[in-house]
XYZ file of C-alpha atoms in Angstrom:
636
model
C -8.168 -52.101 30.235
C -7.690 -48.839 32.014
C -4.763 -48.223 33.569
C -5.096 -46.980 37.173
C -4.196 -43.716 38.493
C -1.217 -43.601 40.611
C -1.824 -40.697 42.524
C -3.640 -41.391 45.496
C -0.237 -43.374 46.145
C 1.971 -40.444 45.300
C -0.218 -38.006 47.316
C 0.772 -39.416 50.341
C 4.378 -38.815 49.715
C 3.954 -35.131 48.223
C 3.670 -33.254 52.207
C 7.556 -34.869 52.395
C 8.970 -33.420 49.182
C 9.791 -30.142 48.526
C 7.920 -27.973 45.596
C 5.150 -30.764 45.789
C 3.140 -28.819 43.300
C 5.254 -29.529 40.515
C 4.128 -33.486 40.757
C 0.199 -32.839 40.756
C -0.582 -31.959 37.383
C -3.897 -30.103 36.103
C -2.135 -27.326 34.588
C -4.208 -24.800 31.950
C -4.773 -26.682 28.566
C -3.095 -29.860 29.769
C -4.995 -32.799 28.469
C -6.333 -35.818 30.060
C -7.813 -38.619 27.282
C -9.423 -41.665 27.700
C -7.307 -44.667 28.127
C -9.310 -46.897 26.430
C -10.496 -44.896 23.538
C -6.725 -44.463 22.313
C -5.003 -47.247 20.116
C -1.311 -45.402 20.469
C -0.369 -43.753 23.823
C 2.742 -41.682 24.575
C 4.535 -40.864 27.502
C 6.784 -37.623 26.509
C 9.476 -36.354 29.128
C 12.008 -33.635 29.235
C 14.618 -35.223 31.548
C 14.737 -32.460 34.087
C 12.586 -31.253 36.801
C 9.330 -29.751 35.847
C 10.702 -26.030 36.339
C 13.177 -26.247 33.359
C 11.062 -29.075 31.719
C 7.415 -27.848 31.677
C 8.274 -24.303 29.170
C 10.446 -26.639 26.464
C 8.983 -26.215 23.080
C 9.535 -29.510 21.646
C 7.814 -31.284 24.093
C 4.756 -28.861 24.316
C 4.685 -28.977 20.608
C 4.805 -32.806 20.186
C 2.333 -32.856 23.514
C -0.544 -30.894 21.415
C 0.022 -32.588 18.013
C -0.583 -36.165 18.977
C -3.287 -35.381 21.542
C -5.023 -33.772 18.391
C -4.928 -37.117 16.561
C -8.108 -39.872 16.987
C -6.992 -43.109 18.968
C -4.102 -41.558 20.198
C -2.887 -39.868 23.588
C -0.098 -38.062 24.930
C 0.791 -37.348 28.617
C 3.995 -35.613 29.900
C 6.475 -36.911 33.225
C 9.725 -34.902 34.070
C 12.597 -35.733 36.123
C 11.814 -36.422 39.959
C 13.844 -34.749 42.704
C 16.282 -37.038 45.110
C 14.225 -36.648 47.652
C 10.544 -37.970 45.785
C 12.924 -40.658 43.824
C 13.905 -42.427 47.501
C 10.254 -42.003 48.591
C 9.093 -43.418 45.466
C 11.231 -46.203 45.777
C 10.468 -47.242 49.203
C 7.024 -47.152 48.839
C 7.076 -48.916 45.201
C 5.707 -46.002 43.223
C 6.982 -45.890 39.704
C 7.459 -43.356 37.362
C 4.285 -41.140 36.552
C 2.778 -38.741 33.919
C 1.662 -35.464 35.627
C -1.321 -35.477 33.604
C -3.261 -38.567 34.716
C -0.521 -40.026 36.831
C -0.438 -43.120 35.097
C 2.732 -45.100 34.932
C 5.101 -44.578 32.118
C 5.469 -48.751 31.718
C 1.899 -48.876 30.618
C 2.557 -46.597 27.672
C 3.411 -47.693 23.698
C 6.335 -44.902 23.415
C 8.227 -43.423 25.924
C 9.467 -40.252 23.937
C 12.364 -38.464 25.996
C 14.087 -34.922 24.202
C 17.459 -34.334 24.927
C 18.412 -30.792 24.193
C 21.790 -31.428 26.298
C 23.821 -34.650 26.979
C 24.039 -33.935 30.617
C 20.006 -35.476 31.165
C 21.453 -38.935 30.217
C 21.520 -40.056 33.700
C 17.926 -38.385 34.623
C 16.540 -40.762 32.034
C 18.480 -43.659 33.736
C 16.248 -42.917 36.760
C 13.166 -42.711 35.131
C 13.578 -45.993 32.922
C 14.989 -47.553 36.743
C 11.750 -45.790 38.359
C 9.007 -47.072 35.677
C 10.602 -50.607 36.344
C 11.728 -50.286 32.019
C 15.181 -52.545 32.018
C 17.694 -50.214 31.545
C 19.320 -52.123 28.752
C 17.082 -52.126 25.405
C 18.451 -55.816 24.740
C 16.247 -56.920 27.968
C 13.026 -55.269 27.298
C 10.003 -57.474 26.426
C 6.880 -57.172 25.103
C 5.196 -55.251 27.579
C 8.027 -52.405 27.930
C 7.474 -49.451 25.548
C 9.863 -48.127 22.825
C 12.521 -45.768 24.514
C 12.541 -42.990 21.643
C 15.626 -40.373 21.907
C 15.181 -36.995 20.155
C 16.175 -33.564 20.454
C 19.592 -32.241 19.253
C 21.569 -34.541 21.594
C 20.143 -37.415 19.544
C 22.149 -36.591 16.621
C 24.587 -38.416 18.405
C 23.009 -40.980 20.208
C 25.529 -43.668 20.481
C 26.395 -42.958 23.877
C 23.377 -44.069 24.960
C 22.553 -46.655 22.643
C 22.381 -49.619 24.841
C 19.746 -47.721 26.720
C 17.186 -46.606 23.809
C 15.307 -48.603 21.387
C 15.468 -45.750 18.883
C 16.155 -42.199 18.348
C 14.325 -39.451 15.946
C 16.758 -36.975 13.614
C 15.288 -33.556 13.264
C 11.786 -31.936 13.725
C 9.446 -33.817 15.153
C 6.222 -32.608 14.144
C 5.725 -34.998 11.320
C 7.617 -38.078 12.093
C 5.747 -38.584 15.232
C 2.502 -38.629 13.161
C 4.313 -41.486 10.962
C 5.531 -43.702 14.080
C 2.219 -43.433 15.329
C 0.590 -44.963 12.300
C 3.279 -47.784 12.651
C 2.471 -48.453 15.592
C -1.373 -48.234 15.300
C -1.148 -50.571 11.839
C 1.497 -53.014 13.928
C -1.047 -53.309 16.848
C -4.358 -53.905 14.807
C -2.540 -56.600 12.663
C -2.120 -58.071 16.085
C 1.675 -57.572 16.748
C 3.376 -59.852 14.357
C 6.933 -60.639 15.129
C 6.710 -58.483 18.057
C 8.626 -55.535 19.566
C 11.837 -56.500 16.765
C 9.410 -56.309 14.078
C 8.035 -53.300 15.460
C 11.687 -51.783 15.419
C 12.069 -52.871 11.707
C 8.858 -51.099 10.732
C 9.763 -47.905 12.321
C 13.068 -47.955 10.458
C 12.147 -48.843 7.115
C 8.739 -46.663 6.975
C 9.091 -44.155 9.797
C 12.961 -42.955 9.057
C 14.052 -43.887 13.007
C 17.606 -44.839 13.732
C 17.585 -48.113 15.786
C 21.199 -48.688 16.886
C 20.513 -52.754 17.620
C 20.378 -52.877 13.811
C 24.184 -51.296 13.588
C 27.453 -53.025 14.525
C 30.655 -50.957 15.687
C 33.770 -52.523 14.356
C 36.955 -51.076 16.216
C 41.185 -50.697 14.927
C 43.695 -52.083 17.833
C 43.894 -48.156 18.709
C 40.282 -48.082 19.768
C 39.327 -45.659 16.837
C 36.222 -46.516 15.326
C 36.680 -48.942 11.553
C 33.241 -48.977 10.422
C 29.451 -48.746 11.279
C 27.451 -50.971 9.316
C 24.169 -52.397 9.227
C 23.762 -55.962 10.810
C 20.510 -56.902 8.608
C 19.035 -56.423 5.205
C 16.315 -53.788 4.687
C 18.219 -51.056 7.092
C 19.829 -48.121 5.531
C 23.799 -47.074 5.791
C 22.580 -43.682 6.818
C 19.665 -42.548 8.839
C 18.420 -39.062 7.499
C 17.140 -35.783 9.731
C 13.361 -35.004 9.220
C 13.081 -31.273 7.859
C 9.723 -29.836 8.151
C 9.286 -27.372 5.061
C 6.334 -25.100 5.945
C 5.755 -23.862 9.207
C 2.664 -22.425 8.474
C 1.378 -25.495 8.405
C 2.629 -26.004 11.914
C 1.315 -23.054 14.233
C 2.140 -25.135 17.288
C 1.645 -24.833 20.500
C -1.954 -23.237 19.888
C -2.889 -23.632 23.625
C 0.680 -23.377 25.642
C 1.126 -25.118 28.707
C 0.532 -22.366 31.757
C 2.483 -23.909 34.624
C 1.323 -24.089 38.465
C 5.029 -24.215 39.649
C 7.347 -21.553 38.844
C 9.566 -22.211 35.764
C 12.658 -20.769 34.104
C 10.551 -18.838 31.442
C 6.895 -17.556 32.519
C 5.953 -16.485 29.080
C 4.731 -17.482 25.897
C 6.950 -18.490 22.871
C 6.513 -18.283 19.187
C 9.589 -19.854 16.913
C 9.380 -17.238 13.868
C 11.795 -19.194 11.905
C 13.623 -22.261 12.179
C 17.420 -23.133 11.488
C 20.154 -20.855 10.811
C 22.807 -20.417 7.988
C 25.413 -17.414 9.905
C 27.801 -20.346 9.748
C 29.259 -19.750 13.180
C 31.533 -23.055 13.276
C 30.639 -23.582 16.750
C 26.889 -23.854 17.013
C 25.353 -27.284 16.724
C 22.108 -25.815 16.449
C 22.764 -23.751 13.404
C 24.151 -26.876 11.619
C 21.751 -29.609 12.231
C 18.545 -27.161 11.794
C 19.563 -25.947 8.099
C 17.553 -24.578 5.702
C 16.334 -21.402 7.332
C 12.400 -21.686 6.855
C 10.303 -18.490 8.379
C 7.339 -18.203 9.520
C 5.090 -15.325 7.763
C 3.932 -12.256 9.460
C 0.142 -13.163 9.497
C 1.183 -16.614 10.890
C 3.103 -15.067 13.706
C 0.477 -12.740 14.668
C -2.242 -15.081 14.605
C -0.162 -17.613 17.434
C 0.562 -14.260 19.080
C -3.168 -13.578 19.287
C -4.487 -17.260 20.066
C -1.650 -17.826 22.679
C -2.469 -15.467 24.319
C -6.090 -15.839 24.789
C -5.662 -19.310 25.666
C -3.369 -18.947 28.216
C -3.161 -15.485 29.885
C 0.275 -14.969 29.642
C 1.539 -11.213 29.510
C 4.568 -11.681 27.890
C 5.254 -12.669 24.467
C 8.806 -14.106 23.377
C 9.661 -14.236 19.798
C 12.214 -17.102 19.728
C 14.706 -18.671 16.845
C 18.718 -18.971 16.763
C 19.299 -15.153 15.767
C 15.447 -13.788 16.036
C 16.625 -9.832 14.225
C 17.335 -12.371 11.078
C 13.682 -12.627 10.145
C 13.679 -10.814 7.173
C 10.569 -8.874 8.168
C 11.290 -8.377 11.593
C 10.849 -4.678 11.801
C 7.362 -5.151 10.437
C 6.579 -8.064 12.885
C 7.918 -5.751 15.799
C 6.237 -2.695 14.625
C 2.978 -4.898 14.136
C 2.570 -6.384 17.177
C 3.676 -3.386 19.328
C 0.733 -1.195 17.634
C -1.491 -4.190 18.223
C -0.618 -4.602 21.712
C 0.016 -1.327 22.826
C -1.943 0.156 25.867
C -2.226 -3.555 27.052
C -0.377 -5.388 29.697
C 1.568 -7.135 26.901
C 5.026 -6.982 26.730
C 7.047 -8.639 23.779
C 10.839 -9.735 24.031
C 13.540 -10.707 21.505
C 15.788 -13.274 23.383
C 18.121 -13.787 20.664
C 19.685 -10.858 19.248
C 23.144 -10.726 17.010
C 25.203 -7.339 17.462
C 25.244 -6.561 13.555
C 21.580 -7.350 13.310
C 20.360 -5.263 15.849
C 19.204 -2.098 15.519
C 17.957 0.599 17.793
C 14.609 1.039 16.235
C 13.543 -2.751 16.753
C 14.409 -2.190 20.296
C 12.204 0.337 20.681
C 9.471 -1.320 19.389
C 9.919 -4.208 21.793
C 10.043 -2.191 24.564
C 7.227 0.253 23.778
C 5.013 -1.793 25.741
C 7.175 -3.445 28.817
C 10.254 -2.466 30.761
C 13.664 -2.211 29.751
C 15.564 -4.496 31.647
C 18.450 -4.907 29.238
C 19.999 -5.922 26.088
C 21.856 -9.139 25.696
C 24.379 -9.995 22.690
C 26.742 -12.708 22.167
C 30.223 -11.578 20.652
C 31.449 -15.315 21.833
C 35.204 -14.668 20.742
C 37.146 -11.793 23.447
C 39.487 -11.047 19.732
C 38.674 -9.773 16.400
C 40.925 -12.840 15.564
C 38.770 -15.436 17.962
C 35.236 -13.968 16.037
C 37.000 -14.736 12.521
C 37.846 -18.413 13.530
C 34.239 -19.074 14.627
C 32.693 -17.383 11.856
C 31.272 -14.824 14.018
C 31.250 -11.918 11.894
C 31.263 -9.099 14.900
C 33.662 -6.348 14.582
C 34.543 -4.365 17.746
C 32.878 -1.088 16.087
C 29.959 -2.952 15.293
C 29.616 -3.987 19.045
C 30.643 -0.387 20.330
C 28.254 1.266 18.222
C 25.451 -0.744 18.936
C 25.637 -0.380 22.713
C 26.521 3.507 22.384
C 23.300 3.639 21.104
C 21.589 1.303 23.303
C 22.847 3.388 26.148
C 21.813 6.601 24.725
C 18.544 5.677 23.952
C 17.959 4.877 27.854
C 19.318 1.235 28.267
C 21.635 1.050 31.417
C 22.545 -2.567 31.539
C 24.056 -4.674 28.524
C 25.174 -8.588 28.701
C 28.029 -10.277 27.047
C 28.101 -13.614 26.333
C 31.432 -15.194 25.104
C 33.170 -18.538 25.236
C 36.526 -19.909 26.457
C 38.442 -22.739 25.138
C 37.277 -22.217 21.795
C 40.201 -23.500 18.853
C 43.501 -21.986 18.468
C 42.393 -19.759 21.517
C 45.247 -18.468 23.610
C 45.382 -16.262 27.021
C 45.417 -12.973 24.887
C 42.601 -13.623 23.305
C 40.292 -14.176 26.719
C 42.154 -11.613 27.966
C 40.881 -9.387 25.274
C 36.967 -9.594 26.628
C 37.884 -7.321 29.553
C 39.290 -4.921 26.836
C 36.078 -5.149 25.242
C 33.965 -4.454 28.700
C 35.913 -1.693 29.436
C 35.362 0.088 26.056
C 31.787 -0.956 26.177
C 31.226 0.607 29.883
C 33.617 4.039 28.436
C 31.403 4.376 25.773
C 28.056 4.116 27.999
C 29.134 6.706 30.286
C 30.393 9.018 27.371
C 26.883 8.542 25.845
C 24.756 9.289 28.436
C 27.397 11.344 30.617
C 26.555 9.405 33.391
C 28.285 6.297 35.383
C 25.211 4.752 35.764
C 25.846 2.051 33.125
C 26.514 -1.585 33.698
C 27.802 -4.493 31.710
C 27.889 -8.201 32.534
C 29.927 -10.575 30.803
C 28.758 -14.221 31.034
C 31.356 -16.975 29.988
C 30.626 -20.545 29.123
C 32.932 -23.255 28.259
C 33.300 -24.430 24.989
C 32.780 -27.635 23.820
C 32.983 -29.573 20.123
C 30.281 -30.737 18.890
C 28.899 -33.473 16.323
C 28.112 -32.364 12.907
C 30.185 -28.956 12.923
C 33.249 -27.590 11.582
C 34.599 -28.233 15.009
C 34.017 -31.878 15.171
C 37.863 -32.754 15.022
C 38.835 -30.135 16.830
C 40.868 -31.089 20.526
C 39.054 -29.706 23.417
C 41.029 -27.624 25.394
C 41.523 -28.969 29.361
C 39.719 -27.784 32.156
C 43.305 -26.366 33.570
C 43.428 -24.412 30.831
C 40.057 -22.817 30.633
C 40.392 -22.187 34.271
C 43.637 -20.580 34.097
C 42.298 -18.131 31.378
C 38.969 -17.261 33.643
C 41.444 -16.429 36.633
C 43.367 -14.443 34.510
C 40.452 -12.457 33.413
C 39.113 -12.455 36.692
C 42.024 -10.609 38.206
C 42.074 -8.251 35.036
C 38.534 -7.192 35.706
C 39.229 -7.161 39.463
C 42.366 -5.185 39.618
C 40.524 -2.302 36.915
C 39.638 0.405 39.629
C 38.480 2.727 36.697
C 35.797 0.396 35.094
C 35.989 -3.064 37.305
C 32.784 -2.195 39.535
C 30.984 -1.471 36.591
C 31.654 -4.905 35.242
C 29.923 -8.347 36.450
C 30.933 -11.690 35.719
C 29.948 -15.116 35.593
C 31.441 -18.138 34.285
C 31.433 -21.807 35.094
C 34.466 -24.016 35.640
C 35.967 -26.048 32.892
C 35.380 -29.184 34.614
C 31.152 -29.939 33.579
C 32.305 -29.232 29.872
C 34.963 -31.736 29.746
C 31.863 -34.271 30.891
C 29.814 -32.954 28.336
C 32.191 -33.054 25.888
C 33.212 -37.004 26.740
C 29.141 -37.408 25.960
C 28.627 -35.326 23.024
C 31.360 -37.252 20.753
C 31.569 -40.674 22.903
C 31.015 -43.926 21.081
C 29.157 -46.833 22.308
C 31.771 -47.253 25.017
C 31.161 -44.237 27.084
C 27.405 -45.988 27.966
C 29.600 -47.958 30.580
C 30.575 -44.517 31.985
C 26.868 -43.290 32.387
C 25.883 -46.598 33.874
C 28.505 -46.495 36.574
C 27.636 -42.624 37.381
C 24.386 -43.149 37.613
C 24.534 -46.339 39.817
C 27.020 -44.350 41.994
C 24.066 -41.437 42.565
C 24.478 -39.541 39.315
C 21.476 -37.109 39.117
C 20.851 -33.895 37.670
C 24.175 -33.349 36.166
C 23.448 -29.919 34.542
C 22.591 -28.491 37.959
C 26.030 -27.316 39.658
C 24.900 -28.322 43.022
C 24.204 -32.109 41.911
C 26.874 -32.685 39.748
C 30.238 -34.252 40.662
C 33.627 -33.782 38.222
C 35.203 -36.686 40.272
C 32.504 -39.431 39.905
C 32.741 -39.053 36.348
C 36.259 -39.295 36.298
C 36.246 -42.353 38.962
C 33.004 -44.117 36.181
C 35.304 -43.412 33.451
C 38.591 -45.220 35.231
C 36.059 -47.890 35.812
C 34.973 -48.291 32.744
C 38.833 -48.107 31.386
C 37.561 -44.982 29.086
C 40.377 -42.616 28.559
C 38.436 -39.191 29.112
C 41.212 -37.103 27.187
C 41.052 -39.367 24.237
C 37.315 -38.499 23.626
C 37.900 -34.859 25.136
C 41.337 -33.185 24.110
C 42.392 -35.083 21.250
C 42.259 -33.482 17.729
C 40.720 -36.090 15.398
C 42.347 -36.623 11.503
C 40.159 -35.749 8.541
C 39.772 -39.751 7.608
C 38.782 -40.648 11.085
C 35.292 -42.281 11.305
C 33.271 -40.020 13.878
C 30.628 -41.873 15.793
C 27.666 -40.122 14.276
C 29.295 -40.621 10.913
C 26.068 -42.386 9.845
C 23.605 -40.098 10.704
C 23.031 -37.408 8.573
C 22.418 -33.947 9.337
C 22.441 -33.236 5.498
C 25.825 -31.539 5.887
C 28.684 -32.639 3.520
C 31.677 -34.198 5.418
C 33.977 -32.304 2.704
C 32.420 -29.234 3.455
C 32.529 -29.337 7.290
C 36.755 -30.388 6.703
C 37.042 -27.470 4.801
C 35.090 -25.103 6.999
C 37.098 -26.365 9.904
C 40.412 -25.639 7.375
C 38.810 -22.252 7.125
C 38.655 -21.658 10.817
C 42.368 -22.487 11.192
C 43.089 -19.865 9.162
C 41.002 -17.235 9.989
C 38.907 -17.389 6.795
C 35.171 -15.944 7.470
C 32.226 -17.676 5.478
C 29.041 -15.631 4.143
C 25.594 -16.239 5.775
C 23.894 -18.428 1.911
C 20.551 -16.102 2.939
C 21.856 -13.082 1.575
C 24.627 -14.675 -1.057
C 25.046 -17.425 -3.660
C 24.863 -20.750 -2.186
C 28.611 -22.359 -0.783
C 27.085 -25.591 -1.315
C 27.395 -27.057 2.589
C 24.915 -29.977 1.224
C 21.942 -29.240 2.902
C 19.413 -28.278 0.128
C 20.135 -31.097 -2.112
C 20.441 -34.195 0.362
C 17.565 -32.995 2.169
C 15.306 -31.620 -0.745
C 14.792 -28.517 0.884
C 15.128 -24.973 0.107
C 15.587 -21.943 2.166
C 12.447 -20.291 2.854
C 12.640 -16.692 3.527
C 10.457 -13.174 2.719
C 10.281 -10.735 2.525
C 6.222 -10.926 1.562
C 5.171 -7.323 1.794
C 2.425 -8.040 4.085
C 1.426 -6.184 7.073
C 0.525 -7.110 10.470
C -2.952 -5.174 11.272
C -4.032 -4.230 14.927
C -6.947 -6.298 16.199
C -10.644 -4.565 15.571
C -12.371 -4.409 19.041
C -15.717 -6.176 18.901
């Protein structure tokens, strides 16, 4: 039976909300397929506003791959703002997709991609608006399978009560596998109901189903063990890794938003994974090994994406884009190809020690020189050794001096506050570094017209990193250090006015820390926050620290125990049964190396240092050089 569009009912509400265009759909390259011709139907959600969610690469890739499959359809849904939520509740309009405005509850799978844990409350809003029971245990045969993915799914334990399943790692192949499992189960007449389907997904889909695991606790609150509660369920669930990115050149037809979004460009992922070994970086640890796209595939993707979308900016994305083994050839080839057109190129992620001015000149050849962004992360040489960010002060000064002398006038520097072993002097070192950057820029240009913006985020220890055992700095400590830094810069009459400072206070980081390293008991805190009106916690104007603390007290959860407490080596961590490929012993040794200021090399260019990923996952590093060139397109 076809599912009726909710748009006639929704349309009547739109004149009464802000930015109604974000709910209407119909974007260029969006897809609406026949409901009745599909046997498996996905609703894909990025749990934030349309302007943040639409550019998300993960959702766009899965949306396109699934819609290419026969008898399969995928539609998108995003978090609705509180003004529309209130009207939807009053008028009985359920959570809808933006493609065909179908009710989310009618789909087979409700897939939610979490890049940050602060989207958890938005998931609960979507479930409740959709009419899907919040607790997985209460769902019936007519409810979709609620499936979590994205980086935060590497520890889904805080939301274990609310999701049916979670996928770890790359989604391209496993989404197809899940679809086939569901198709086969439905073709057989849905034997054994929901429970049987989840069991099949566990056995043949490589999916983690929390209900199939029991958690036992010690009297002091630490976890004793996590164990399967039925036969056939694996003790450890492994991540999925796509090995040949050239076989998956998605998105081919990027979605072009109707409303303004946070990124107005076509993005091409030039490689996946990172082995630089920054100890704070969960993304680098969980996406190993490095897998490069070839220069020819990158060129083909850029050409096809521009034609399909009309975007005039192309961003070459990865965790450290300048580390691609042929980045020079990629940059020159694309700059040659699009010289004289209105297409500009950008490299959003650049390490100080991988940057060179020739590369920057290629990327700015056809565009504007808006500014360069670098991330030293630590304010002192010692801190950069602790976090394994092997960037010296000399490296940074040399790089920015060259940039200023070549015509750039604006440099942004990213740092973190609250890192393990950090002291006040390490944060004050950020001010010294910024002063030296401005001084070098003035000397290089003979002008006072140079700027440096310092942006600082609070450090949050993440699962599957060497810092997963570390104590998080309290928000009082972080705020004290940020105030001292602010005072140091404001009091500098010579350089202070040329240095901008942007930072977040320490309170949101504590909540993120609670959610990132939490276990199943934290789920009641999330529920209580949501019931008290918590929405859009990633937005400072909607975030309430007090709401989270009150909810934790109500649920009997000690926030400090989850955040500012250091873990012992043998403590069972909530995510130990979820395998990102990294040997626990290697992570622990890297944590000890951090405390002793020992640096570790990048295994792309040095011998393997045995992190465990390649043998565990049956994978290998895939890098060039291939020696191929990207030729300009022939104009017909």
